[in-house]
């Protein structure tokens, strides 16, 4: 199953703190305009291939404090009513997987609202393969035992373009939950 | 955003008339706190020549506040042209060289074009009429309204109620660097290896023991006073509130910094014939640009008190600034039961 998703800029006005909403009030266009999501479901496995345009990839950020890595994430709701745009809410959390171009392992994430994201080591059965060619990132996620997605069948996606210093709430996101089942 | 004010605020006053530019404070801080590989470029304490480009370069133009104190988008300085990369030196090549003495000299790797103190002692003005510079030591200002705290979407930065020290919780930091962008003093740094923010913690463990920060205790010029703002018997209160000769840096940003500076007096400029003009070598406008309009009154007070002392009259202010007894520069009330180690350096 393949989805072509038109991404939108995550609304900066709702970001926590007094700085980002004002300093980035003008950032209202998705810097990554689209994302292709292709899903295969061998038994017990989510194999999800993501493709998005990225003309200027950033893989290594250790050399300079002003560098930010390309990254992408998928979130799945723990509850039917878990809001997508705020990455969940208290008692209505989301679970996800975060890929950063500068790290070898995937990162498991949980959140119950903006600014609450917790990172942890991804389960041993989660791995990725990423390639950048022709101005496009292709990321293949192999996720074994993601029970939240098994239950919900839905994800929201986020893409960060490192060369534009996107991080945190500065990102391109899917316009809502996407059904993968 | 308005924070509740801390119960007490620890603060520092630096007398710019006494700074030698020796960087002992810089080394004391760096050796004590900040030797991680990913923070080699970062100096929680630095001393820069002023007028000058500063460290990081143009820090006073690239922060997240404008001259009216409003939020504007700041910048994260880059390594090569902003902070200056860490220079590596090959001592072995020089020590074990077969070349004639003087042919080999110790030089940094690569071809650096910028770094901390690149413009040391350059200053401004025309020699010999009005050339001038002074040293501006800088640490985190532990602001009453910290821009870094306001900028962190994760709430990983806090201001302690008991002493007003601003801290980064690196366990909660996700390395977004909005704090680095937003701080108009550019005093939050980023550890590129550990991928977390770091900054001056006002030597918190020492403060908790009633011992002044390393940068202050090791200062050979005796220019740093440390204490609590509300301690009427302490040097900070006297210099800031009573005498009003210690001023915050860039008060127009509206963050209420808690590091204060006694502005530098300067010898007179010369006219074309080499005669003193009576005007100070360091233009008052330069100092106003750093400390705001109150600097004029502060300079007048300093000059008046200095003149009294020259006439042999008593001056509490001059005695305080001279600091005959080094211990008088630090007045930190230790919590009950704490062991104060006066031998700590």
Coordinates of C-alpha atoms in Angstrom, one line a residue:
Chain A
X1 CA 0.0 0.0 0.0
X2 CA 1.4 3.4 -1.0
X3 CA 0.4 6.8 0.2
X4 CA 1.4 10.2 -1.2
X5 CA 1.1 12.6 1.6
X6 CA 1.1 16.4 1.2
X7 CA 2.9 17.8 4.3
X8 CA 2.1 21.0 6.1
X9 CA 4.3 23.1 8.4
X10 CA 3.8 22.3 12.0
X11 CA 2.1 25.3 13.6
X12 CA 4.7 27.2 15.4
X13 CA 2.2 29.4 17.3
X14 CA 1.3 26.5 19.6
X15 CA 4.9 25.6 20.5
X16 CA 5.7 25.8 24.2
X17 CA 7.7 28.7 25.5
X18 CA 7.8 32.3 24.5
X19 CA 10.4 32.3 21.9
X20 CA 9.5 29.9 19.0
X21 CA 6.0 31.2 18.5
X22 CA 7.3 34.7 18.0
X23 CA 10.6 34.1 16.4
X24 CA 9.2 31.6 13.9
X25 CA 5.8 33.1 13.4
X26 CA 6.6 33.4 9.7
X27 CA 7.4 29.8 9.2
X28 CA 4.1 28.5 7.8
X29 CA 5.1 26.7 4.7
X30 CA 6.2 23.1 4.8
X31 CA 9.9 23.0 3.8
X32 CA 9.4 19.3 2.8
X33 CA 6.3 19.5 0.7
X34 CA 5.5 15.8 0.3
X35 CA 6.2 12.3 1.7
X36 CA 5.6 9.0 0.1
X37 CA 4.7 6.2 2.5
X38 CA 4.7 2.6 1.3
X39 CA 3.7 -0.2 3.7
X40 CA 4.4 -3.9 3.6
X41 CA 3.2 -6.3 6.2
X42 CA 5.0 -9.6 6.5
X43 CA 3.6 -11.5 9.6
X44 CA 4.4 -9.6 12.8
X45 CA 6.4 -6.9 11.0
X46 CA 5.7 -3.4 9.9
X47 CA 8.0 -2.6 6.9
X48 CA 7.5 1.1 6.1
X49 CA 9.3 2.9 3.4
X50 CA 9.4 6.6 3.5
X51 CA 10.6 8.8 0.6
X52 CA 10.9 12.6 0.6
X53 CA 12.7 15.3 -1.3
X54 CA 15.8 16.7 0.3
X55 CA 18.2 18.6 -2.0
X56 CA 20.8 19.2 0.7
X57 CA 21.2 16.3 3.1
X58 CA 22.8 16.7 6.5
X59 CA 24.2 13.5 8.0
X60 CA 27.0 14.5 10.3
X61 CA 26.5 17.3 12.8
X62 CA 29.4 16.6 15.2
X63 CA 31.7 19.1 13.6
X64 CA 29.7 22.2 14.2
X65 CA 27.3 23.5 16.8
X66 CA 25.2 25.1 14.1
X67 CA 24.4 21.9 12.2
X68 CA 21.1 20.0 12.6
X69 CA 20.6 16.5 11.2
X70 CA 17.9 15.4 8.7
X71 CA 15.3 13.4 10.6
X72 CA 11.9 11.7 10.3
X73 CA 9.5 10.2 12.7
X74 CA 6.3 8.2 12.7
X75 CA 3.9 8.4 15.7
X76 CA 0.9 6.1 16.4
X77 CA -1.9 7.0 18.9
X78 CA -2.3 5.0 22.1
X79 CA -6.0 6.0 22.3
X80 CA -8.7 6.7 19.7
X81 CA -8.8 10.3 20.9
X82 CA -5.0 11.0 21.0
X83 CA -4.6 14.3 19.2
X84 CA -2.2 14.3 16.3
X85 CA -1.1 17.9 16.1
X86 CA 0.1 18.1 19.7
X87 CA 1.7 14.7 19.7
X88 CA -0.8 13.4 22.2
X89 CA -2.2 14.9 25.4
X90 CA -2.0 14.0 29.0
X91 CA -3.6 10.5 29.3
X92 CA -3.8 10.3 25.5
X93 CA -0.3 9.6 24.5
X94 CA 1.5 8.6 21.3
X95 CA 4.3 6.2 20.7
X96 CA 6.7 6.6 17.8
X97 CA 10.0 5.9 16.1
X98 CA 12.5 8.6 15.4
X99 CA 15.3 8.3 12.7
X100 CA 18.1 10.8 12.7
X101 CA 20.6 10.8 9.8
X102 CA 23.5 11.1 12.3
X103 CA 22.7 8.1 14.4
X104 CA 23.1 4.4 13.7
X105 CA 20.1 3.2 15.8
X106 CA 16.5 4.2 15.7
X107 CA 15.1 5.9 18.8
X108 CA 11.8 5.0 20.4
X109 CA 9.8 8.0 21.5
X110 CA 6.7 8.6 23.7
X111 CA 4.8 11.8 24.2
X112 CA 1.7 13.1 25.9
X113 CA 1.7 16.6 24.4
X114 CA 4.1 19.2 23.1
X115 CA 7.4 19.4 24.9
X116 CA 6.9 16.1 26.7
X117 CA 8.7 13.7 24.3
X118 CA 10.8 11.1 26.0
X119 CA 13.4 9.2 24.0
X120 CA 14.6 5.7 24.7
X121 CA 16.5 3.0 23.0
X122 CA 14.5 1.4 20.2
X123 CA 13.5 -2.3 20.7
X124 CA 16.0 -4.7 19.3
X125 CA 13.7 -5.7 16.5
X126 CA 13.6 -2.1 15.1
X127 CA 16.1 -1.2 12.4
X128 CA 16.4 0.9 9.4
X129 CA 18.1 1.3 6.0
X130 CA 18.5 4.9 4.7
X131 CA 19.8 6.1 1.4
X132 CA 20.0 9.6 -0.2
X133 CA 20.2 9.7 -3.9
X134 CA 19.0 12.2 -6.6
X135 CA 17.9 14.7 -4.0
X136 CA 15.6 12.2 -2.2
X137 CA 15.9 10.4 1.1
X138 CA 14.6 6.9 1.1
X139 CA 14.2 5.4 4.6
X140 CA 13.1 1.8 5.1
X141 CA 11.9 1.0 8.6
X142 CA 11.6 -2.5 9.8
X143 CA 9.6 -2.5 13.0
X144 CA 8.9 -5.8 14.8
X145 CA 6.5 -5.8 17.6
X146 CA 5.1 -2.2 17.5
X147 CA 2.0 -3.0 19.5
X148 CA 0.6 0.6 19.4
X149 CA 0.6 0.6 15.6
X150 CA -0.8 -3.0 15.6
X151 CA -3.7 -1.7 17.7
X152 CA -4.4 1.6 16.0
X153 CA -3.3 1.0 12.4
X154 CA -2.7 4.8 12.2
X155 CA 0.4 7.0 12.0
X156 CA 1.3 10.6 11.8
X157 CA 4.6 11.6 10.1
X158 CA 7.1 14.3 10.6
X159 CA 10.1 15.3 8.6
X160 CA 12.9 17.7 9.7
X161 CA 15.2 19.3 7.1
X162 CA 18.5 19.8 8.8
X163 CA 19.9 22.3 6.3
X164 CA 17.1 24.7 7.2
X165 CA 17.9 24.2 10.9
X166 CA 14.6 22.4 11.5
X167 CA 14.3 20.7 14.8
X168 CA 11.8 20.3 17.6
X169 CA 8.6 22.0 16.5
X170 CA 10.1 23.3 13.3
X171 CA 9.1 20.5 11.0
X172 CA 6.9 19.4 8.1
X173 CA 4.1 17.1 9.3
X174 CA 1.2 15.0 7.8
X175 CA -2.1 16.9 8.0
X176 CA -3.5 14.2 10.4
X177 CA -3.5 10.5 11.2
X178 CA -3.0 8.2 8.2
X179 CA -4.5 4.8 8.1
X180 CA -2.0 2.1 7.3
X181 CA -4.0 -1.0 8.0
Chain B
X1 CA 6.9 35.5 30.0
X2 CA 7.3 36.6 33.7
X3 CA 8.9 34.2 36.1
X4 CA 8.4 34.4 39.8
X5 CA 11.5 36.1 41.3
X6 CA 13.8 33.9 43.2
X7 CA 13.9 34.1 46.9
X8 CA 17.5 35.3 46.7
X9 CA 19.7 36.2 43.8
X10 CA 23.4 35.6 43.8
X11 CA 25.3 38.1 41.6
X12 CA 28.7 39.3 40.4
X13 CA 30.2 42.7 39.9
X14 CA 33.2 43.1 37.7
X15 CA 35.3 46.3 37.9
X16 CA 36.5 46.9 34.4
X17 CA 39.1 49.3 35.6
X18 CA 41.0 46.4 37.0
X19 CA 40.8 43.7 34.3
X20 CA 44.2 42.8 33.0
X21 CA 42.9 40.6 30.1
X22 CA 45.1 37.8 31.5
X23 CA 42.4 35.1 30.9
X24 CA 43.1 33.4 34.3
X25 CA 39.4 33.4 34.8
X26 CA 38.8 31.8 31.4
X27 CA 41.3 29.0 32.2
X28 CA 40.0 28.5 35.7
X29 CA 36.5 27.9 34.4
X30 CA 37.5 25.9 31.4
X31 CA 39.7 23.5 33.4
X32 CA 37.1 23.1 36.1
X33 CA 33.9 22.6 34.2
X34 CA 34.1 22.4 30.5
X35 CA 36.7 20.0 29.1
X36 CA 34.4 17.7 27.1
X37 CA 35.5 17.0 23.6
X38 CA 32.3 18.4 22.1
X39 CA 32.6 21.7 24.0
X40 CA 36.3 22.5 23.2
X41 CA 35.2 25.7 21.4
X42 CA 33.0 26.8 24.3
X43 CA 34.1 29.2 26.9
X44 CA 31.5 29.7 29.7
X45 CA 33.8 32.5 30.8
X46 CA 35.6 34.6 28.2
X47 CA 37.4 37.9 28.2
X48 CA 37.1 40.0 25.0
X49 CA 38.7 43.2 23.8
X50 CA 36.1 46.0 23.5
X51 CA 35.4 47.7 21.2
X52 CA 35.8 44.5 19.2
X53 CA 33.9 41.7 17.5
X54 CA 33.4 39.7 20.7
X55 CA 33.1 36.0 21.3
X56 CA 31.2 34.6 19.6
X57 CA 31.6 37.1 16.8
X58 CA 28.9 39.7 16.8
X59 CA 27.2 38.2 19.8
X60 CA 25.4 41.4 20.6
X61 CA 23.7 41.4 17.2
X62 CA 22.7 37.7 16.8
X63 CA 20.6 37.1 19.9
X64 CA 16.9 36.7 20.3
X65 CA 16.1 40.2 21.7
X66 CA 16.0 43.5 19.9
X67 CA 16.9 46.9 21.4
X68 CA 13.3 47.3 22.6
X69 CA 13.4 43.9 24.5
X70 CA 11.2 42.2 22.0
X71 CA 11.8 38.6 20.8
X72 CA 13.5 38.4 17.4
X73 CA 14.9 35.3 15.7
X74 CA 18.4 34.8 16.8
X75 CA 21.2 32.7 15.3
X76 CA 23.2 29.7 16.3
X77 CA 26.8 30.8 15.6
X78 CA 28.8 28.4 13.4
X79 CA 32.2 27.1 14.4
X80 CA 34.5 28.6 11.8
X81 CA 33.3 32.2 11.6
X82 CA 31.3 32.5 14.8
X83 CA 33.0 30.8 17.8
X84 CA 36.3 29.8 16.2
X85 CA 37.3 26.2 16.0
X86 CA 39.7 24.5 18.4
X87 CA 43.2 24.8 17.2
X88 CA 45.4 21.8 17.4
X89 CA 49.2 22.1 17.8
X90 CA 51.8 19.6 17.0
X91 CA 54.4 20.1 19.7
X92 CA 56.3 17.0 18.7
X93 CA 57.1 18.4 15.3
X94 CA 58.7 21.4 16.8
X95 CA 60.4 19.8 19.7
X96 CA 62.0 17.0 17.7
X97 CA 62.6 18.9 14.5
X98 CA 66.0 18.6 12.8
X99 CA 65.6 22.1 11.4
X100 CA 67.7 25.0 12.5
X101 CA 66.5 26.8 15.6
X102 CA 63.8 29.2 14.5
X103 CA 62.8 27.5 11.3
X104 CA 60.1 25.5 13.0
X105 CA 57.5 27.3 15.1
X106 CA 54.5 26.1 16.9
X107 CA 51.5 27.0 14.7
X108 CA 47.9 25.9 14.6
X109 CA 46.7 23.3 12.2
X110 CA 44.9 24.5 9.1
X111 CA 44.7 28.1 8.3
X112 CA 42.4 29.7 10.9
X113 CA 40.8 33.0 10.1
X114 CA 38.9 33.6 13.3
X115 CA 38.9 32.6 17.0
X116 CA 38.4 33.8 20.5
X117 CA 40.5 37.0 21.0
X118 CA 41.4 37.1 17.3
X119 CA 41.2 40.9 17.7
X120 CA 42.8 41.1 21.1
X121 CA 44.0 44.6 21.9
X122 CA 43.0 46.0 18.6
X123 CA 40.4 48.4 20.0
X124 CA 39.4 51.6 18.2
X125 CA 40.5 55.2 17.7
X126 CA 43.6 56.8 16.2
X127 CA 47.0 56.5 17.7
X128 CA 48.1 58.6 19.6
X129 CA 45.1 60.9 19.8
X130 CA 42.4 58.6 21.1
X131 CA 43.2 55.0 20.6
X132 CA 41.5 52.9 23.3
X133 CA 40.3 49.5 24.4
X134 CA 39.3 47.7 27.5
X135 CA 38.7 44.1 28.5
X136 CA 35.1 42.8 28.9
X137 CA 34.9 39.6 30.8
X138 CA 31.6 37.8 30.3
X139 CA 29.8 34.8 31.9
X140 CA 26.2 33.8 31.9
X141 CA 24.2 36.7 33.5
X142 CA 21.8 34.3 35.3
X143 CA 19.1 36.7 34.2
X144 CA 16.0 37.4 36.3
X145 CA 14.0 36.7 33.1
X146 CA 16.2 34.3 31.2
X147 CA 15.7 34.2 27.4
X148 CA 17.1 30.7 27.3
X149 CA 14.6 29.4 29.8
X150 CA 11.8 31.1 27.8
X151 CA 13.0 29.6 24.6
X152 CA 13.2 26.0 25.7
X153 CA 10.1 24.1 24.5
X154 CA 11.0 21.2 26.8
X155 CA 11.3 23.1 30.0
X156 CA 14.8 21.8 30.4
X157 CA 16.1 25.1 31.8
X158 CA 15.3 26.3 35.2
X159 CA 16.1 29.1 37.6
X160 CA 16.7 28.1 41.2
X161 CA 14.5 29.7 43.8
X162 CA 17.2 29.8 46.5
X163 CA 19.9 31.6 44.6
X164 CA 18.6 32.5 41.1
X165 CA 21.2 30.4 39.3
X166 CA 20.0 29.3 35.8
X167 CA 20.7 25.6 35.0
X168 CA 20.2 23.3 32.1
X169 CA 18.9 19.8 32.9
X170 CA 20.9 17.8 30.3
X171 CA 18.7 14.8 30.8
X172 CA 15.7 16.7 29.5
X173 CA 17.6 18.6 26.8
X174 CA 17.0 17.4 23.3
X175 CA 19.6 19.6 21.7
X176 CA 17.2 21.9 19.8
X177 CA 19.4 25.0 20.6
X178 CA 16.6 27.5 20.8
X179 CA 18.3 28.6 24.0
X180 CA 21.5 29.2 22.1
X181 CA 19.6 31.2 19.5
X182 CA 17.6 33.2 22.0
X183 CA 20.2 34.3 24.5
X184 CA 21.2 37.8 23.5
X185 CA 24.5 37.4 25.3
X186 CA 25.2 34.1 23.5
X187 CA 26.2 32.4 26.8
X188 CA 24.5 29.0 26.2
X189 CA 26.6 26.6 24.3
X190 CA 26.1 23.2 22.6
X191 CA 28.1 20.1 23.3
X192 CA 28.4 18.6 19.8
X193 CA 29.4 15.2 21.1
X194 CA 26.8 14.8 23.8
X195 CA 24.3 16.8 21.8
X196 CA 23.1 18.8 24.7
X197 CA 23.2 22.5 25.8
X198 CA 25.7 23.6 28.4
X199 CA 26.4 26.8 30.2
X200 CA 27.9 28.5 33.2
X201 CA 26.4 27.2 36.5
X202 CA 27.9 30.0 38.6
X203 CA 30.0 27.3 40.2
X204 CA 26.9 26.0 41.9
X205 CA 28.6 23.4 44.2
X206 CA 30.9 26.1 45.4
X207 CA 28.1 28.6 46.0
X208 CA 26.3 26.0 48.1
X209 CA 29.4 25.8 50.3
X210 CA 29.7 29.6 50.5
X211 CA 32.7 29.7 48.2
X212 CA 32.8 32.1 45.3
X213 CA 33.1 30.9 41.7
X214 CA 36.5 29.8 40.4
X215 CA 36.7 32.7 37.9
X216 CA 36.3 35.2 40.8
X217 CA 38.6 33.5 43.3
X218 CA 41.4 33.0 40.8
X219 CA 41.2 36.6 39.3
X220 CA 44.7 38.1 39.9
X221 CA 43.3 41.6 39.2
X222 CA 40.7 41.3 42.0
X223 CA 38.0 42.7 39.9
X224 CA 35.2 40.3 40.7
X225 CA 32.9 40.7 43.7
X226 CA 30.4 38.0 44.5
X227 CA 27.4 38.0 46.8
X228 CA 23.7 38.3 47.1
X229 CA 21.8 41.3 45.7
X230 CA 19.7 41.7 48.9
X231 CA 22.6 41.6 51.3
X232 CA 22.8 45.2 52.4
X233 CA 26.1 44.6 54.1
X234 CA 27.7 42.9 51.1
X235 CA 29.7 44.4 48.2
X236 CA 27.1 43.6 45.5
X237 CA 24.3 45.6 47.2
X238 CA 26.7 48.5 47.9
X239 CA 28.0 48.7 44.3
X240 CA 24.7 48.1 42.5
X241 CA 22.1 49.7 44.7
X242 CA 23.8 52.0 47.1
X243 CA 26.5 53.6 44.9
X244 CA 24.9 52.7 41.6
X245 CA 28.2 52.4 39.9
X246 CA 27.8 48.7 38.8
X247 CA 25.5 48.4 35.8
X248 CA 24.1 45.4 33.9
X249 CA 25.2 44.7 30.3
X250 CA 22.6 45.6 27.7
X251 CA 19.8 46.4 30.0
X252 CA 17.6 47.2 27.0
X253 CA 17.2 43.5 26.3
X254 CA 14.9 43.5 29.3
X255 CA 16.2 40.3 30.9
X256 CA 17.5 41.8 34.1
X257 CA 21.0 40.4 34.1
X258 CA 22.6 39.6 37.4
X259 CA 26.2 40.3 36.4
X260 CA 27.1 43.9 36.8
X261 CA 30.0 46.0 35.5
X262 CA 31.8 49.0 37.0
X263 CA 32.5 51.0 33.7
X264 CA 36.1 51.9 32.8
X265 CA 37.4 55.4 33.3
X266 CA 40.0 56.4 30.8
X267 CA 42.8 59.0 30.3
X268 CA 42.0 62.0 28.2
X269 CA 42.2 62.0 24.4
X270 CA 44.8 64.2 22.8
X271 CA 44.4 67.0 20.3
X272 CA 46.6 67.4 17.2
X273 CA 49.3 69.0 19.2
X274 CA 49.4 66.2 21.7
X275 CA 47.7 68.2 24.5
X276 CA 45.0 66.5 26.7
X277 CA 41.5 67.5 25.6
X278 CA 39.7 66.7 28.7
X279 CA 37.4 64.2 26.8
X280 CA 37.8 60.6 27.9
X281 CA 39.7 58.3 25.5
X282 CA 36.9 55.7 25.7
X283 CA 33.9 57.6 24.2
X284 CA 31.0 57.6 26.6
X285 CA 28.8 56.6 23.7
X286 CA 30.7 53.3 23.5
X287 CA 30.0 52.7 27.2
X288 CA 26.4 53.8 26.8
X289 CA 26.0 51.2 24.0
X290 CA 26.9 48.5 26.5
X291 CA 25.4 49.7 29.8
X292 CA 22.8 52.3 28.8
X293 CA 22.3 55.9 29.8
X294 CA 23.0 55.4 33.5
X295 CA 26.7 54.9 32.7
X296 CA 27.1 58.7 32.6
X297 CA 26.1 59.0 36.3
X298 CA 28.2 56.0 37.2
X299 CA 31.3 57.5 35.6
X300 CA 30.6 60.8 37.3
X301 CA 30.4 59.1 40.7
X302 CA 33.6 57.2 40.1
X303 CA 35.4 60.3 39.1
X304 CA 34.2 62.3 42.1
X305 CA 35.1 59.6 44.6
X306 CA 38.5 59.1 43.0
X307 CA 39.1 62.8 43.2
X308 CA 38.2 62.7 46.9
X309 CA 40.7 59.9 47.5
X310 CA 43.4 61.8 45.6
X311 CA 42.8 64.8 47.9
X312 CA 43.4 62.4 50.9
X313 CA 39.7 62.4 51.9
X314 CA 38.0 59.1 52.8
X315 CA 36.0 57.3 50.1
X316 CA 34.1 54.2 51.1
X317 CA 33.5 53.5 47.4
X318 CA 37.2 53.7 46.4
X319 CA 38.1 51.5 49.4
X320 CA 35.5 49.0 48.4
X321 CA 36.7 48.9 44.8
X322 CA 40.4 48.7 45.7
X323 CA 39.5 45.7 47.9
X324 CA 42.4 45.9 50.4
X325 CA 41.3 42.7 51.9
X326 CA 40.5 40.1 49.3
X327 CA 38.0 38.4 51.5
X328 CA 35.8 41.5 51.5
X329 CA 35.1 40.8 47.8
X330 CA 33.1 37.7 48.5
X331 CA 30.1 37.6 50.8
X332 CA 28.1 34.4 50.5
X333 CA 26.0 33.2 53.3
X334 CA 26.4 29.5 53.5
X335 CA 23.4 27.4 54.3
X336 CA 23.2 26.3 57.9
X337 CA 25.5 23.5 58.7
X338 CA 27.6 23.9 55.6
X339 CA 31.4 23.7 55.9
X340 CA 33.0 26.7 54.3
X341 CA 36.4 25.9 52.9
X342 CA 38.2 29.2 52.8
X343 CA 41.2 27.4 51.2
X344 CA 39.2 26.5 48.1
X345 CA 40.7 28.1 45.0

